[in-house]
Structures are given as C-alpha cells and as structure tokens.
Coordinates of C-alpha atoms in Angstrom, one line a residue:
Chain A
M15 CA 195.9 34.9 -43.5
V16 CA 195.4 31.6 -45.4
N17 CA 196.2 31.5 -49.1
G18 CA 193.9 29.9 -51.7
L19 CA 190.1 29.9 -51.6
C20 CA 188.4 32.0 -48.9
A21 CA 184.7 31.2 -49.2
F22 CA 182.1 33.9 -48.3
P23 CA 178.8 32.2 -47.3
L24 CA 175.5 33.9 -47.3
T25 CA 173.7 34.6 -44.0
P26 CA 170.3 33.3 -45.0
L27 CA 167.3 34.9 -43.3
N28 CA 163.7 33.8 -42.9
Q29 CA 160.6 35.3 -41.3
R30 CA 162.1 34.8 -37.8
G31 CA 165.6 36.3 -38.4
I32 CA 168.7 34.3 -39.1
D33 CA 167.9 30.9 -40.7
E34 CA 170.4 29.1 -38.5
A35 CA 169.7 25.6 -40.0
A36 CA 170.3 27.0 -43.5
F37 CA 173.5 28.8 -42.4
I38 CA 174.9 25.7 -40.7
R39 CA 174.2 23.7 -43.9
L40 CA 176.2 26.3 -45.9
I41 CA 179.1 26.1 -43.5
E42 CA 179.0 22.3 -43.6
R43 CA 179.2 22.3 -47.4
L44 CA 182.3 24.5 -47.2
V45 CA 183.9 22.2 -44.6
A46 CA 183.1 19.1 -46.7
A47 CA 184.6 20.7 -49.8
E48 CA 187.7 21.6 -47.8
V49 CA 188.0 25.2 -48.8
D50 CA 191.1 26.9 -47.5
S51 CA 189.3 29.3 -45.3
I52 CA 185.8 30.8 -44.6
C53 CA 184.8 34.4 -44.0
V54 CA 181.4 35.0 -42.4
L55 CA 179.8 38.4 -42.3
G56 CA 181.3 39.7 -45.5
S57 CA 179.1 41.6 -47.9
T58 CA 177.7 38.3 -49.1
G59 CA 177.1 37.5 -45.5
N60 CA 174.9 40.6 -45.2
Y61 CA 176.9 42.0 -42.3
A62 CA 175.6 45.5 -42.8
Y63 CA 172.0 44.4 -42.2
L64 CA 172.4 42.5 -39.0
S65 CA 172.4 43.6 -35.4
R66 CA 175.3 43.1 -33.1
A67 CA 173.6 40.2 -31.4
E68 CA 172.8 38.5 -34.7
R69 CA 176.4 39.0 -35.8
A70 CA 177.8 37.4 -32.7
R71 CA 175.4 34.5 -33.2
V72 CA 176.6 34.0 -36.8
I73 CA 180.2 33.8 -35.7
Q74 CA 179.4 31.5 -32.9
L75 CA 177.6 29.1 -35.3
A76 CA 180.4 29.3 -37.8
M77 CA 183.0 28.5 -35.2
Q78 CA 180.9 25.5 -34.0
H79 CA 180.7 24.1 -37.5
A80 CA 183.8 25.2 -39.3
G81 CA 185.9 22.3 -37.8
H82 CA 189.5 22.6 -38.8
I83 CA 188.8 25.3 -41.5
P84 CA 190.2 28.7 -40.5
A85 CA 187.4 31.3 -40.1
M86 CA 187.4 35.0 -40.4
A87 CA 184.6 37.4 -39.5
G88 CA 183.5 40.8 -40.8
I89 CA 183.5 43.6 -38.2
S90 CA 182.6 46.6 -40.3
A91 CA 180.3 49.3 -39.1
L92 CA 179.7 53.0 -39.6
T93 CA 181.3 54.0 -36.3
T94 CA 184.7 53.2 -34.9
K95 CA 183.1 52.5 -31.6
D96 CA 180.8 49.8 -33.1
V97 CA 183.7 48.3 -35.0
L98 CA 185.7 47.9 -31.7
D99 CA 182.7 46.2 -30.1
L100 CA 182.3 43.9 -33.1
A101 CA 186.0 43.1 -33.0
Q102 CA 185.8 42.1 -29.4
D103 CA 182.7 40.0 -30.1
A104 CA 184.5 38.2 -33.0
Q105 CA 187.6 37.5 -31.0
Q106 CA 185.6 36.2 -28.0
A107 CA 183.7 33.9 -30.3
G108 CA 187.0 32.6 -31.6
A109 CA 187.3 34.1 -35.0
G110 CA 190.9 33.6 -36.3
A111 CA 190.9 36.8 -38.2
V112 CA 188.7 39.9 -38.9
L113 CA 187.7 41.7 -42.1
L114 CA 187.2 45.5 -42.0
A115 CA 185.8 47.7 -44.7
P116 CA 185.5 51.5 -44.4
M117 CA 181.8 51.4 -44.4
S118 CA 180.4 54.9 -44.9
Y119 CA 177.4 57.1 -44.9
Q120 CA 179.1 60.5 -45.1
K121 CA 181.9 60.2 -47.7
L122 CA 185.1 59.5 -45.7
T123 CA 188.5 61.2 -46.1
A124 CA 191.7 59.2 -46.4
D125 CA 192.7 60.5 -42.9
E126 CA 189.5 59.3 -41.4
V127 CA 189.9 55.9 -42.9
F128 CA 193.5 55.7 -41.7
G129 CA 192.3 56.7 -38.3
L130 CA 189.7 53.9 -38.3
Y131 CA 192.3 51.2 -39.2
E132 CA 194.9 52.6 -36.8
T133 CA 192.5 52.5 -33.8
V134 CA 191.2 49.1 -34.7
A135 CA 194.5 47.5 -35.6
H136 CA 196.0 48.5 -32.3
A137 CA 193.1 47.0 -30.4
L138 CA 193.2 43.6 -32.1
S139 CA 194.7 40.3 -31.0
V140 CA 194.0 38.5 -34.3
P141 CA 195.1 39.3 -37.9
L142 CA 193.1 42.0 -39.9
C143 CA 192.2 41.9 -43.5
V144 CA 191.6 45.3 -45.1
Y145 CA 188.5 45.1 -47.2
D146 CA 188.7 47.4 -50.2
N147 CA 185.2 47.4 -51.8
P148 CA 184.4 50.8 -53.4
G149 CA 181.1 49.4 -54.8
T150 CA 179.6 49.2 -51.3
T151 CA 181.7 51.5 -49.2
H152 CA 182.1 54.3 -51.8
F153 CA 185.6 54.9 -50.6
E154 CA 188.5 54.6 -53.0
F155 CA 191.7 53.6 -51.4
S156 CA 194.8 55.1 -53.0
D157 CA 197.8 52.7 -53.2
E158 CA 199.6 55.1 -50.9
L159 CA 196.9 54.7 -48.2
H160 CA 197.1 50.9 -48.6
G161 CA 200.8 51.2 -48.0
R162 CA 200.3 53.2 -44.8
I163 CA 197.6 50.9 -43.4
A164 CA 199.6 47.8 -44.3
Q165 CA 202.3 49.0 -41.9
L166 CA 199.9 48.9 -38.9
P167 CA 200.1 46.0 -36.4
N168 CA 198.0 42.9 -37.2
V169 CA 197.3 43.9 -40.8
A170 CA 197.8 40.6 -42.7
S171 CA 195.9 40.9 -46.0
I172 CA 194.2 43.3 -48.4
K173 CA 191.1 42.2 -50.2
I174 CA 191.3 44.2 -53.4
P175 CA 188.6 45.0 -55.9
P176 CA 188.5 43.4 -59.4
V177 CA 191.7 43.7 -61.5
P178 CA 191.7 44.4 -65.3
T179 CA 190.7 41.5 -67.4
D180 CA 193.8 41.7 -69.5
P181 CA 196.4 39.5 -67.7
E182 CA 199.3 41.9 -68.3
A183 CA 197.3 44.9 -67.0
A184 CA 196.2 42.8 -64.1
K185 CA 199.8 41.9 -63.2
A186 CA 200.9 45.5 -63.5
R187 CA 198.1 46.5 -61.1
V188 CA 199.0 43.9 -58.5
D189 CA 202.8 44.6 -58.9
R190 CA 202.2 48.3 -58.3
L191 CA 200.3 47.7 -55.0
R192 CA 202.7 44.8 -54.0
A193 CA 205.6 47.3 -54.2
L194 CA 204.1 49.5 -51.5
I195 CA 203.1 46.8 -48.9
P196 CA 205.2 44.6 -46.7
S197 CA 205.9 41.1 -47.9
H198 CA 204.0 39.6 -44.9
V199 CA 200.8 41.2 -46.1
S200 CA 199.0 39.1 -48.6
L201 CA 196.8 40.3 -51.5
G202 CA 193.5 38.7 -52.2
I203 CA 191.2 39.2 -55.2
S204 CA 187.5 40.0 -55.1
G205 CA 185.1 40.0 -58.0
D206 CA 184.6 36.3 -58.9
V207 CA 184.7 37.1 -62.7
C208 CA 188.4 38.0 -62.6
A209 CA 189.5 35.6 -59.8
A210 CA 191.6 33.4 -62.1
T211 CA 193.2 36.5 -63.6
G212 CA 193.9 37.9 -60.1
I213 CA 195.6 34.8 -58.8
E214 CA 197.7 34.5 -61.9
A215 CA 198.6 38.2 -61.5
G216 CA 200.0 37.4 -58.0
C217 CA 197.1 37.5 -55.6
E218 CA 197.5 34.8 -53.0
T219 CA 193.9 34.4 -52.0
W220 CA 190.5 34.5 -53.8
Y221 CA 187.9 36.1 -51.5
S222 CA 185.0 34.4 -53.2
V223 CA 181.3 34.9 -53.5
I224 CA 180.5 31.7 -55.4
G225 CA 183.0 29.9 -53.2
G226 CA 180.5 30.3 -50.4
L227 CA 177.8 28.4 -52.3
F228 CA 179.7 26.3 -54.8
P229 CA 183.0 25.5 -53.1
H230 CA 184.0 22.7 -55.4
T231 CA 183.5 24.8 -58.5
A232 CA 185.5 27.7 -57.0
L233 CA 188.2 25.3 -55.8
S234 CA 188.7 23.9 -59.3
I235 CA 189.5 27.4 -60.6
T236 CA 191.6 28.2 -57.6
R237 CA 193.8 25.1 -57.8
A238 CA 194.4 25.5 -61.5
A239 CA 195.4 29.1 -61.1
Q240 CA 197.6 28.4 -58.1
A241 CA 199.3 25.6 -60.2
G242 CA 200.1 28.2 -62.9
D243 CA 197.8 26.4 -65.3
S244 CA 196.3 29.7 -66.5
Q245 CA 194.7 28.1 -69.5
T246 CA 192.6 25.7 -67.5
A247 CA 191.7 28.4 -64.9
A248 CA 190.6 30.7 -67.6
K249 CA 188.6 28.0 -69.3
L250 CA 186.8 27.0 -66.1
S251 CA 186.0 30.6 -65.3
A252 CA 184.8 31.2 -68.9
Q253 CA 182.4 28.3 -68.6
L254 CA 180.6 30.3 -65.9
E255 CA 180.2 33.4 -68.2
S256 CA 176.4 33.1 -68.2
L257 CA 176.5 33.3 -64.4
W258 CA 179.0 36.2 -64.4
A259 CA 176.6 38.0 -66.8
L260 CA 173.9 37.8 -64.1
F261 CA 176.3 39.0 -61.5
R262 CA 177.0 42.0 -63.6
Q263 CA 173.3 42.7 -64.2
Y264 CA 171.8 42.0 -60.7
G265 CA 174.8 42.1 -58.4
S266 CA 176.5 38.9 -57.1
L267 CA 174.6 38.9 -53.8
R268 CA 171.1 38.8 -55.3
V269 CA 172.2 36.1 -57.7
V270 CA 173.8 33.8 -55.1
A271 CA 171.0 34.4 -52.7
T272 CA 168.4 33.4 -55.3
A273 CA 170.5 30.4 -56.4
A274 CA 170.5 29.2 -52.8
E275 CA 166.7 29.6 -52.8
I276 CA 166.3 27.8 -56.1
L277 CA 168.5 24.9 -54.8
A278 CA 166.4 24.8 -51.6
L279 CA 169.5 25.7 -49.5
A280 CA 167.6 28.7 -48.1
E281 CA 164.0 29.8 -47.7
S282 CA 162.6 32.5 -50.0
P283 CA 163.2 35.4 -49.5
C284 CA 166.5 34.9 -47.7
L285 CA 167.7 38.5 -48.2
P286 CA 166.9 41.3 -45.7
A287 CA 164.3 43.7 -47.1
P288 CA 164.4 46.1 -48.9
L289 CA 166.8 43.9 -50.7
Q290 CA 164.9 41.4 -52.9
P291 CA 166.0 38.2 -54.5
L292 CA 165.5 37.8 -58.3
T293 CA 161.9 37.3 -59.3
G294 CA 160.0 36.5 -62.5
Q295 CA 162.0 36.2 -65.7
A296 CA 165.3 37.0 -64.0
R297 CA 164.8 34.1 -61.6
Q298 CA 163.8 31.8 -64.4
Q299 CA 166.9 32.9 -66.3
L300 CA 169.1 32.1 -63.3
A301 CA 167.5 28.6 -63.0
R302 CA 168.2 28.0 -66.7
V303 CA 171.8 29.1 -66.2
L304 CA 172.4 27.0 -63.1
E305 CA 171.1 23.7 -64.5
P306 CA 173.7 22.8 -67.2
L307 CA 176.6 24.3 -65.1
S308 CA 176.2 21.6 -62.4
L309 CA 177.8 23.9 -59.9
R310 CA 178.5 22.3 -56.5
Chain B
M23 CA 154.6 69.4 -44.2
V24 CA 155.4 73.0 -43.2
N25 CA 156.6 75.5 -45.9
G26 CA 159.6 77.8 -45.4
L27 CA 162.7 77.0 -43.4
C28 CA 163.1 73.5 -42.0
A29 CA 166.2 73.6 -39.9
F30 CA 168.4 70.5 -39.5
P31 CA 170.3 70.6 -36.2
L32 CA 173.4 68.6 -35.5
T33 CA 173.3 65.8 -32.9
P34 CA 176.5 66.8 -31.0
L35 CA 178.4 64.0 -29.4
N36 CA 181.0 63.9 -26.6
Q37 CA 183.0 61.2 -24.9
R38 CA 179.9 59.9 -23.2
G39 CA 177.6 59.7 -26.2
I40 CA 175.0 62.3 -27.1
D41 CA 175.8 65.7 -25.7
E42 CA 172.3 66.4 -24.5
A43 CA 173.0 69.9 -23.1
A44 CA 174.5 70.9 -26.4
F45 CA 171.6 69.4 -28.4
I46 CA 169.0 71.2 -26.3
R47 CA 170.9 74.5 -26.7
L48 CA 170.7 74.0 -30.5
I49 CA 167.0 73.3 -30.4
E50 CA 166.4 76.3 -28.2
R51 CA 168.2 78.5 -30.7
L52 CA 165.9 77.3 -33.4
V53 CA 162.8 77.9 -31.3
A54 CA 164.0 81.4 -30.4
A55 CA 164.6 82.3 -34.0
E56 CA 161.2 80.9 -34.9
V57 CA 162.2 78.7 -37.8
D58 CA 159.2 77.2 -39.6
S59 CA 160.0 73.6 -38.7
I60 CA 162.8 71.4 -37.3
C61 CA 164.1 68.1 -38.5
V62 CA 166.2 66.0 -36.1
L63 CA 168.1 63.0 -37.2
G64 CA 168.7 64.1 -40.7
S65 CA 172.1 63.6 -42.3
T66 CA 173.3 66.6 -40.4
G67 CA 171.8 65.1 -37.2
N68 CA 174.1 62.0 -37.8
Y69 CA 171.2 59.6 -37.7
A70 CA 173.2 56.9 -39.5
Y71 CA 175.7 56.7 -36.7
L72 CA 173.3 56.4 -33.7
S73 CA 171.7 53.4 -32.0
R74 CA 167.9 53.0 -31.8
A75 CA 167.9 54.1 -28.2
E76 CA 170.0 57.1 -28.9
R77 CA 167.7 58.1 -31.8
A78 CA 164.6 57.7 -29.5
R79 CA 166.3 59.9 -26.9
V80 CA 167.1 62.6 -29.5
I81 CA 163.5 62.8 -30.6
Q82 CA 162.3 62.9 -27.0
L83 CA 164.6 65.8 -26.2
A84 CA 163.6 67.6 -29.4
M85 CA 159.9 67.3 -28.6
Q86 CA 160.5 68.5 -25.0
H87 CA 162.2 71.6 -26.2
A88 CA 160.7 72.4 -29.7
G89 CA 157.7 74.2 -28.1
H90 CA 155.3 75.2 -30.8
I91 CA 157.7 74.5 -33.7
P92 CA 156.7 71.5 -35.8
A93 CA 159.3 68.7 -35.6
M94 CA 160.1 65.9 -38.0
A95 CA 162.5 63.0 -37.3
G96 CA 164.6 60.9 -39.6
I97 CA 163.8 57.2 -39.6
S98 CA 166.2 55.9 -42.2
A99 CA 168.1 52.6 -41.8
L100 CA 169.5 49.8 -43.9
T101 CA 166.6 47.4 -43.4
T102 CA 162.9 47.8 -43.7
K103 CA 162.4 46.2 -40.4
D104 CA 164.6 48.8 -38.6
V105 CA 162.9 51.6 -40.4
L106 CA 159.5 50.3 -39.2
D107 CA 160.8 50.2 -35.6
L108 CA 162.2 53.7 -35.9
A109 CA 159.0 55.0 -37.3
Q110 CA 157.1 53.6 -34.4
D111 CA 159.6 55.1 -32.0
A112 CA 159.3 58.5 -33.7
Q113 CA 155.5 58.5 -33.6
Q114 CA 155.4 57.4 -30.0
A115 CA 157.8 60.2 -29.1
G116 CA 155.4 62.7 -30.8
A117 CA 157.2 63.5 -34.0
G118 CA 154.9 65.3 -36.3
A119 CA 156.4 63.8 -39.5
V120 CA 159.2 61.5 -40.5
L121 CA 162.0 61.7 -43.1
L122 CA 163.0 58.6 -44.9
A123 CA 166.1 58.1 -47.2
P124 CA 166.8 54.9 -49.1
M125 CA 170.0 54.3 -47.1
S126 CA 172.0 51.6 -48.8
Y127 CA 174.9 49.2 -48.5
Q128 CA 174.2 47.0 -51.5
K129 CA 173.1 49.3 -54.4
L130 CA 169.3 49.3 -54.4
T131 CA 167.0 48.8 -57.4
A132 CA 164.1 51.1 -58.1
D133 CA 161.7 48.2 -57.2
E134 CA 163.4 47.7 -53.8
V135 CA 163.2 51.4 -53.0
F136 CA 159.5 51.5 -54.0
G137 CA 158.9 48.5 -51.8
L138 CA 160.6 50.2 -48.9
Y139 CA 158.4 53.3 -49.2
E140 CA 155.3 51.3 -49.9
T141 CA 155.7 49.2 -46.7
V142 CA 156.6 52.2 -44.5
A143 CA 154.0 54.6 -45.9
H144 CA 151.2 52.2 -45.2
A145 CA 152.5 51.6 -41.6
L146 CA 152.6 55.3 -40.7
S147 CA 150.1 57.6 -38.9
V148 CA 152.1 60.8 -39.6
P149 CA 153.2 62.5 -42.9
L150 CA 156.3 61.2 -44.6
C151 CA 159.0 63.2 -46.4
V152 CA 160.9 61.4 -49.1
Y153 CA 164.6 62.1 -48.7
D154 CA 166.4 62.1 -52.0
N155 CA 170.1 62.4 -51.2
P156 CA 172.3 60.5 -53.7
G157 CA 175.5 61.8 -52.1
T158 CA 174.9 59.7 -49.1
T159 CA 172.5 57.0 -50.2
H160 CA 174.1 56.3 -53.6
F161 CA 170.6 55.8 -55.0
E162 CA 169.4 58.0 -57.9
F163 CA 165.6 58.5 -57.9
S164 CA 164.1 58.8 -61.4
D165 CA 161.3 61.4 -61.6
E166 CA 159.0 58.5 -62.6
L167 CA 159.9 56.7 -59.3
H168 CA 159.2 59.9 -57.3
G169 CA 155.8 60.1 -59.1
R170 CA 155.0 56.5 -58.0
I171 CA 156.1 57.0 -54.4
A172 CA 154.3 60.3 -54.1
Q173 CA 151.0 58.5 -54.7
L174 CA 151.5 56.4 -51.6
P175 CA 149.5 57.3 -48.5
N176 CA 151.0 59.8 -46.0
V177 CA 153.7 61.0 -48.5
A178 CA 153.7 64.8 -48.0
S179 CA 157.0 66.1 -49.3
I180 CA 160.1 65.3 -51.3
K181 CA 163.5 66.7 -50.2
I182 CA 165.3 67.0 -53.5
P183 CA 169.0 67.3 -54.1
P184 CA 170.6 70.6 -55.4
V185 CA 169.0 72.2 -58.4
P186 CA 171.1 73.8 -61.2
T187 CA 172.6 77.2 -60.3
D188 CA 171.0 78.8 -63.4
P189 CA 167.5 80.0 -62.4
E190 CA 165.9 79.0 -65.6
A191 CA 167.4 75.5 -65.5
A192 CA 166.4 75.2 -61.9
K193 CA 162.8 76.2 -62.7
A194 CA 162.7 73.7 -65.5
R195 CA 164.0 70.9 -63.2
V196 CA 161.4 71.7 -60.5
D197 CA 158.6 72.0 -63.1
R198 CA 159.5 68.6 -64.6
L199 CA 159.2 66.9 -61.2
R200 CA 156.2 68.9 -60.1
A201 CA 154.3 67.7 -63.2
L202 CA 154.6 64.1 -62.0
I203 CA 153.6 64.5 -58.3
P204 CA 150.2 65.3 -56.7
S205 CA 149.7 68.9 -55.7
H206 CA 149.4 68.0 -52.0
V207 CA 153.0 66.8 -52.0
S208 CA 155.4 69.7 -51.5
L209 CA 158.9 70.0 -52.8
G210 CA 161.8 71.1 -50.6
I211 CA 165.3 72.0 -51.6
S212 CA 168.5 70.6 -50.1
G213 CA 172.0 71.9 -50.7
D214 CA 172.3 75.2 -48.9
V215 CA 174.3 76.8 -51.7
C216 CA 171.3 76.7 -54.1
A217 CA 168.5 77.2 -51.6
A218 CA 167.6 80.7 -52.8
T219 CA 167.5 79.4 -56.4
G220 CA 165.5 76.4 -55.3
I221 CA 162.8 78.4 -53.6
E222 CA 162.5 80.8 -56.5
A223 CA 162.2 77.8 -58.8
G224 CA 159.1 76.6 -56.9
C225 CA 160.3 74.6 -53.9
E226 CA 158.1 75.3 -50.9
T227 CA 160.6 74.4 -48.2
W228 CA 164.3 74.7 -47.6
Y229 CA 165.6 71.6 -45.8
S230 CA 168.6 73.5 -44.4
V231 CA 172.0 72.6 -42.9
I232 CA 173.0 76.1 -41.9
G233 CA 169.4 76.7 -40.7
G234 CA 170.2 74.2 -37.9
L235 CA 173.1 76.3 -36.6
F236 CA 172.4 79.8 -37.9
P237 CA 168.7 80.1 -38.1
H238 CA 168.4 83.9 -38.4
T239 CA 170.8 83.9 -41.3
A240 CA 168.9 81.1 -43.1
L241 CA 165.6 82.8 -42.3
S242 CA 166.7 86.0 -44.0
I243 CA 167.4 84.2 -47.2
T244 CA 164.2 82.1 -46.9
R245 CA 161.9 85.1 -46.3
A246 CA 163.5 87.1 -49.2
A247 CA 163.1 84.2 -51.6
Q248 CA 159.5 83.4 -50.4
A249 CA 158.6 87.1 -51.0
G250 CA 159.9 86.8 -54.6
D251 CA 162.7 89.2 -53.9
S252 CA 165.2 87.1 -55.8
Q253 CA 167.8 89.8 -55.9
T254 CA 168.0 90.1 -52.1
A255 CA 167.9 86.3 -51.6
A256 CA 170.7 85.8 -54.1
K257 CA 172.8 88.6 -52.6
L258 CA 172.4 87.2 -49.0
S259 CA 173.4 83.8 -50.2
A260 CA 176.3 85.1 -52.2
Q261 CA 177.6 86.8 -49.1
L262 CA 178.1 83.3 -47.7
E263 CA 180.2 82.1 -50.6
S264 CA 183.3 81.7 -48.5
L265 CA 181.3 79.3 -46.3
W266 CA 179.8 77.5 -49.3
A267 CA 183.3 77.0 -50.7
L268 CA 184.2 75.1 -47.4
F269 CA 181.0 73.1 -47.7
R270 CA 182.1 72.0 -51.2
Q271 CA 185.6 71.2 -50.1
Y272 CA 184.9 69.4 -46.8
G273 CA 181.2 68.5 -46.8
S274 CA 178.6 70.5 -45.0
L275 CA 178.5 68.3 -42.0
R276 CA 182.2 68.6 -41.1
V277 CA 181.9 72.4 -41.6
V278 CA 178.8 73.0 -39.4
A279 CA 180.1 70.6 -36.8
T280 CA 183.4 72.4 -36.6
A281 CA 181.6 75.7 -36.6
A282 CA 179.6 74.6 -33.6
E283 CA 182.8 73.6 -31.8
I284 CA 184.5 76.9 -32.6
L285 CA 181.5 78.8 -31.3
A286 CA 181.5 76.7 -28.1
L287 CA 178.1 75.3 -29.0
A288 CA 179.5 71.8 -28.9
E289 CA 182.5 70.0 -27.4
S290 CA 185.3 68.9 -29.7
P291 CA 185.2 66.4 -31.4
C292 CA 181.4 66.4 -31.7
L293 CA 181.3 64.1 -34.7
P294 CA 181.2 60.2 -34.4
A295 CA 184.6 58.7 -35.3
P296 CA 185.8 57.8 -37.8
L297 CA 184.3 61.2 -39.0
Q298 CA 186.6 64.0 -37.9
P299 CA 185.9 67.7 -37.6
L300 CA 188.2 70.1 -39.5
T301 CA 191.6 70.5 -37.9
G302 CA 194.7 72.6 -38.5
Q303 CA 194.7 75.0 -41.4
A304 CA 191.1 74.1 -42.5
R305 CA 189.8 74.8 -39.0
Q306 CA 191.6 78.2 -38.9
Q307 CA 190.3 79.0 -42.3
L308 CA 186.7 78.3 -41.1
A309 CA 187.2 80.5 -38.1
R310 CA 188.5 83.3 -40.3
V311 CA 185.4 82.8 -42.6
L312 CA 182.9 82.8 -39.7
E313 CA 184.1 86.0 -38.0
P314 CA 183.2 88.7 -40.5
L315 CA 179.9 86.9 -41.6
S316 CA 178.3 87.4 -38.1
L317 CA 176.1 84.3 -38.7
R318 CA 173.5 83.7 -36.1

C-alpha cells in the first residue's frame, strides 16, 4: 500500500446513472496534482449505492485515467459472495489493491467479520486494506481482531477511524494498535479533521475525503506532516476549520458532493437518493466557506 | 393492514441460493396455523442480503403458497431507485402490501427519510407499512416524522420497535404516537419479547419473528392479548424467557435460523455469510431450550 495521500473521489451521479464525464474529470484532477494513490468506491465514492455493473465501470474508468497513480477499489458488500464477485471484478479491471469494510445490516459478530476477511484475503491476488469505519458499518473492531486479521495473507493496510485530537493521546492510540500488527501492514488515518494529527502519530497514509476533490490542499497538509513539521500541518488543517465544522454537522459526503456541485465539477444532485446534497442556507453557508479558502 | 399476528418467515438459503423447498414448507406451516398475515422479506427474511431476482422469486413462491392468508413483502433498499423497482416487482407478483425501512449506509437525515417515503408512497398501488427498526437501519424516527409520513397516501401501518416492559410506560408510549397519526394507520409491535405488552398497550398487530417459525405459539400469545387477558398473555410470553434470553444475546435472526436448522426445517448453514448460525455451546444451549418448550 502506498504511503502519503490516498485520495477518495466521489462517484458523481446524474439522471442517467454514473456521470462518467464528471468522474473522469475528478480522476484527472488527482493525477494532475500527483496524489500518492487513489481509492475509488470508498464511502465517498458511494460504493454502497451502486450496482455490480456500475462498480465495474467505475474501476474501468479509473484505471483508464489514473495513469501512473496507483489505484485501489472498494469491494465491500453485505454478503461474502458479493464481496468475492466484486474482488474478482476489481482485479480483472486492474485495481492494484482493494478496500474492504465489514458492511452490515444485522449487527456482525467478531467471528463473522474475521470469517469474511479470512475468506476474501485467501481469494485475492492483490493487497487488501481493512476498512474500519464504525460510523457506516456499525461494527467496532477490537485491536485484538485487527491483530488477527492483519496476519491474513494479502492484508497490507488498515484504514482506521479518527484518532483523538490530543497529539499524545493520538500517538498512544496508534502505538497500541501498531504493537499488535505486523510491520508490513501500514496504518492509515480517516477523518480529514484529524489527518495531520494521525500522520504525526505514526499513520503512514491519509485516506482522505477532501483529497478526492481538493488534492493540492490535502497534499500540503500531508507533506508537512510527513516532514515532521507538525506546526505547519496543524496550521494548514486549522485553516479549514469552517469546512470541518460543516463535515461534523452534515457528514463529509454531503459536503464534498455539494462542493463539487457548487464548483460545477458535478451536476446537481450528484448523490444517490434518498441522500440529498445540502440545500438552502446550508448550501449558501458552504459556498461562503469555500470561497476564501481557495481549495484546489 | 391486517390486525393480529403477522408472521415473518426466514428465507432459508443453501449452497445453491434460496432453499425453495424449505421456504415453501415454512409458508405452508403458517397457512396451516392460520396466522392473520405473512410478511416475507422482512429482516428475518434476510431481504438485505438477496438480489432483486431472488427477492422477486421469494414473493412469487409466497403468493403461490400463502392461499387465503394476506401477504406483505419487504421492499427496502439503500437507494430510492431500487426501492421503486422492488415495489413494482412486489406489486406485479401480487403482494397485498409492502414493508419499507429506511435502510442506510450513510446516516440519513429526517428530510431524506421523508423524501424516500414520499416518493415511494405516491408510486404505490398497495398499502405501505413503515418499518421502524433502528437496530438495523440506524435511523431513529421522531414521533413528529412518523406523523408526517403517516399522512402520505397508501401508508397503512407503522411497525414500531420494542415498547417499555412496564405496561403503563408501554401504553404511554403507544398513546403518544397514536395521537400523532391518523386513525386509519395501525400500529404494530416488533420485538417478540414485548409483544404481549405491546398489544395490550394498543398495538393492533404483532410483527413477529417467532411467528414465522412457531405460529401456534405466537398465536396463543396474540389471541390472549387481543382478548384483553393480559395475565395469560404475559404468562405465555414469560414461559419463553429462556428463548428471549438467547434473542437478546445472539439476535433473533441467528436464533430462529439455528432453530430451523435444529428442527430440520432448513439446511445448515441457512444464513447468508458472513452471518453465521449459532455453533458449539450456543447451539447446544438453544437445542436444550427448545426441547421442553414444545414450540410449534
């Protein structure tokens, strides 16, 4: 798995389905900015709302336009059978790695989640990133379970949920997990708000939502944090506080999707119903936040 | 929507997909017991794990074997588009009503959930039951939202989550909701453990998990509660406490699925992976619980 900034682009939709032109534009922005890697069909890429055929098409488009940037694809689904099918599709389309969350309807047990990863890991021929996102999967990994899964073949990274905002507490959290997983398995931070803190705490990768839309902005934070310049990284991140506040209030997906619409990078609405982009005052507030930030 | 016992059968799986013979046997048990209605493709019917074609086939089989018993079908999915497709399939297959939960991946807002029900309700030609199940959808309906949705065309019932165990608190809870919804919209109780309490508190229907596997047992409780014989209903329900304890520990779906396997009503495993039926000591414990109860 590639260290640094892994950018998660939206999969913009329109009345006809996937807005391929808009999606390709987003990928091209990431390539031009030279992000370290791209992950399509993450939560920001709306994987959960797309059909198998749509997902295969998204990966195909990403591989056609990602150039030399390594690309990973989400393969999560509610059944092990569907995950295996999606893994096969992703590999056939040329994805360099896959991302797997324990998506759930019925609350899953630790044994069931281990069983899912065990089956899928053994079936893969590319690296696997374990996607730990309790906000959408409603599954809480224990560190012990992460340790067990990290021993499986092909497991190469863990995308962890936000770390504490306090740098020492963040480092303690990352150290605790790091002690339980093999050294060849990298840790990556999710939750853009705490990305700088996460990298300084020892995460090798930032699995980034804003990186998918504003790669230069995300790269500035990443490079400062990677260089150990925690002051600059923290300052750059703090400059986006008005955006992070909207993330907290409306969820990062609705905010970046609406930002893409405002910037004419996607049609409106670009989210799959029943999800709705921001409207009315919230949308105006986002437009007011975006303007002075000059994100790119 | 039919008052009384609405039985939710499993959709048993085997290595080849839906175990049609086992599913038909379950439907025939319900017809022989003369439950008041049947709902296929509820959470117990594993709707979330089945493809559109599989779901259409389940409804077709149910309609072929339900005889004179009214049958409802679950149409929930993550996108409004898929829900509309499933609604059309259910109506074409002859389902007498449909059940819709606000299934989620990204946490939904109240406006998004209202928008889903508004779109679907207007597209339907059969009654709709609103499925309020925060344990699986992770969406918490406010009473005010229930009131708004209940005004939509075709909305005929609300399947509510468990009520408090205290009868007075349960009645207060049902009264509070009842005051906000039109009189033609019925209330039905979920959570088998509190079904007797729910009916006595004013719920007209028991949307029942054990009713799908042990219809006579569920009917005994239903009839006593409907007759106002709260003492008998409570006693009959209390007799199942060892079963309810397993429901609380492992989830009702794993318990009834494993019970179906133990009773040779389904092959093992009959659940879609990564979900697993009970194994080892838990399975033995269930077998020990089932024997003296003589459920049927």
